[in-house]
mmCIF file of C-alpha atoms in Angstrom:
data_model
loop_
_atom_site.group_PDB
_atom_site.id
_atom_site.type_symbol
_atom_site.label_atom_id
_atom_site.label_comp_id
_atom_site.label_asym_id
_atom_site.label_seq_id
_atom_site.Cartn_x
_atom_site.Cartn_y
_atom_site.Cartn_z
ATOM 1 C CA THR A 1294 92.810 108.850 81.766
ATOM 2 C CA SER A 1295 94.472 110.642 84.629
ATOM 3 C CA LEU A 1296 93.459 110.932 88.261
ATOM 4 C CA LEU A 1297 91.864 114.319 89.006
ATOM 5 C CA ALA A 1298 93.914 114.693 92.355
ATOM 6 C CA GLN A 1299 97.160 114.137 90.337
ATOM 7 C CA GLU A 1300 96.115 116.549 87.653
ATOM 8 C CA TYR A 1301 96.171 119.429 90.057
ATOM 9 C CA ARG A 1302 98.804 118.147 92.508
ATOM 10 C CA LYS A 1303 101.442 116.289 90.592
ATOM 11 C CA GLY A 1304 102.813 113.419 92.608
ATOM 12 C CA ILE A 1305 100.215 113.472 95.265
ATOM 13 C CA PRO A 1306 99.918 109.889 96.733
ATOM 14 C CA CYS A 1307 96.820 107.898 95.653
ATOM 15 C CA ILE A 1308 95.781 104.461 96.683
ATOM 16 C CA VAL A 1309 93.216 102.220 94.939
ATOM 17 C CA VAL A 1310 90.973 100.133 97.062
ATOM 18 C CA ALA A 1311 88.572 97.463 96.185
ATOM 19 C CA ASN A 1312 86.025 97.099 99.061
ATOM 20 C CA LYS A 1313 83.356 94.435 99.923
ATOM 21 C CA ILE A 1314 85.509 91.284 99.124
ATOM 22 C CA ASP A 1315 83.575 89.592 101.945
ATOM 23 C CA LEU A 1316 80.628 89.363 99.478
ATOM 24 C CA ASP A 1317 82.610 87.474 96.923
ATOM 25 C CA MET A 1318 86.257 86.467 97.521
ATOM 26 C CA LYS A 1319 86.527 85.391 93.927
ATOM 27 C CA VAL A 1320 87.013 88.979 92.980
ATOM 28 C CA THR A 1321 90.471 88.838 94.585
ATOM 29 C CA LYS A 1322 91.468 86.539 91.783
ATOM 30 C CA LYS A 1323 90.687 89.092 89.099
ATOM 31 C CA SER A 1324 93.163 91.428 87.609
ATOM 32 C CA PHE A 1325 92.462 95.184 87.734
ATOM 33 C CA ASN A 1326 94.520 97.261 85.316
ATOM 34 C CA PHE A 1327 93.589 100.621 86.562
ATOM 35 C CA ALA A 1328 96.098 100.601 89.470
ATOM 36 C CA ALA A 1329 98.814 98.807 87.550
ATOM 37 C CA LYS A 1330 98.731 101.090 84.626
ATOM 38 C CA ARG A 1331 99.179 104.078 86.907
ATOM 39 C CA ASN A 1332 101.659 102.435 89.200
ATOM 40 C CA LEU A 1333 99.344 102.810 92.240
ATOM 41 C CA PRO A 1334 99.160 100.652 95.331
ATOM 42 C CA PHE A 1335 96.133 98.358 95.174
ATOM 43 C CA TYR A 1336 94.323 96.691 98.072
ATOM 44 C CA PHE A 1337 91.425 94.440 98.536
ATOM 45 C CA VAL A 1338 89.482 95.242 101.694
ATOM 46 C CA SER A 1339 86.326 94.273 103.592
ATOM 47 C CA ALA A 1340 85.316 97.109 105.881
ATOM 48 C CA SER A 1341 82.646 94.850 107.542
ATOM 49 C CA GLU A 1342 85.271 92.160 108.346
ATOM 50 C CA GLY A 1343 88.129 94.580 108.789
ATOM 51 C CA THR A 1344 90.277 92.820 106.165
ATOM 52 C CA ASN A 1345 93.232 95.057 105.258
ATOM 53 C CA VAL A 1346 91.436 98.172 106.610
ATOM 54 C CA VAL A 1347 94.327 99.097 108.971
ATOM 55 C CA LYS A 1348 96.919 98.234 106.406
ATOM 56 C CA VAL A 1349 95.336 100.736 103.873
ATOM 57 C CA PHE A 1350 95.092 103.504 106.456
ATOM 58 C CA ASN A 1351 98.719 102.839 107.509
ATOM 59 C CA GLU A 1352 99.836 103.040 103.841
ATOM 60 C CA ALA A 1353 97.801 106.303 103.235
ATOM 61 C CA ILE A 1354 99.382 107.827 106.344
ATOM 62 C CA SER A 1355 102.859 106.747 105.405
ATOM 63 C CA LEU A 1356 102.563 107.934 101.799
ATOM 64 C CA GLY A 1357 100.998 111.271 102.937
ATOM 65 C CA HIS A 1358 103.812 111.810 105.451
ATOM 66 C CA GLN A 1359 106.396 111.057 102.826
ATOM 67 C CA TYR A 1360 104.730 113.506 100.346
ATOM 68 C CA GLN A 1361 104.576 116.170 103.059
ATOM 69 C CA LYS A 1362 108.340 115.851 103.840
ATOM 70 C CA ASN A 1363 109.192 115.589 100.075
ATOM 71 C CA PRO A 1364 106.604 117.303 97.896
ATOM 72 C CA ASP A 1365 106.984 117.309 94.177
ATOM 73 C CA SER A 1366 109.011 120.182 93.017
ATOM 74 C CA ASP A 1367 106.382 121.353 90.767
ATOM 75 C CA ASP A 1368 103.568 121.509 93.603
ATOM 76 C CA PHE A 1369 102.354 124.943 93.335
ATOM 77 C CA LEU A 1370 100.025 124.586 96.222
ATOM 78 C CA ALA A 1371 102.704 123.307 98.447
ATOM 79 C CA GLU A 1372 104.592 126.520 97.665
ATOM 80 C CA ILE A 1373 101.589 128.674 98.481
ATOM 81 C CA MET A 1374 101.140 126.774 101.835
ATOM 82 C CA ASP A 1375 104.796 127.370 102.731
ATOM 83 C CA LEU A 1376 104.437 131.145 102.057
ATOM 84 C CA LEU A 1377 101.294 131.310 104.197
ATOM 85 C CA HIS A 1378 102.994 129.414 106.962
ATOM 86 C CA GLU A 1379 105.977 131.830 106.817
ATOM 87 C CA ASP A 1380 103.550 134.821 107.111
ATOM 88 C CA ASP A 1381 101.809 133.222 110.088
ATOM 89 C CA GLU A 1382 105.277 132.811 111.771
ATOM 90 C CA GLU A 1383 106.174 136.449 111.007
ATOM 91 C CA ALA A 1384 102.817 137.648 112.369
ATOM 92 C CA SER A 1385 103.201 135.669 115.591
ATOM 93 C CA ALA A 1386 106.879 136.716 116.215
ATOM 94 C CA PRO A 1387 107.271 139.274 119.070
#
C-alpha cells in the first residue's frame, strides 16, 4: 500500500511515529515493517514523558525544509505554488 500524502505529492517527506512507549517499553523491541518497507524514518516516542518528541519535530522540520528547497521534479502542486508566488510578486511590484 502507498501513503496517501505521497500518492498526491511524490517525494513529500513522511515520518512514522509509535507513541505511548511509556505504557509498555517492550514494544520498542518489536519490529515494525511498515516504515522499513517504505524507507521511512521511524521513531518510538512518549508524549507524556517527552521521549524523542523534540527529536521527531526536529526531523520533521529538517525534512520539510529540505523538501521545500529541493521539491521533487514531478511535484505539480509545487509548480502551481511557484506560479502563484510569481503572480503575487508581480501584483505588488510598483
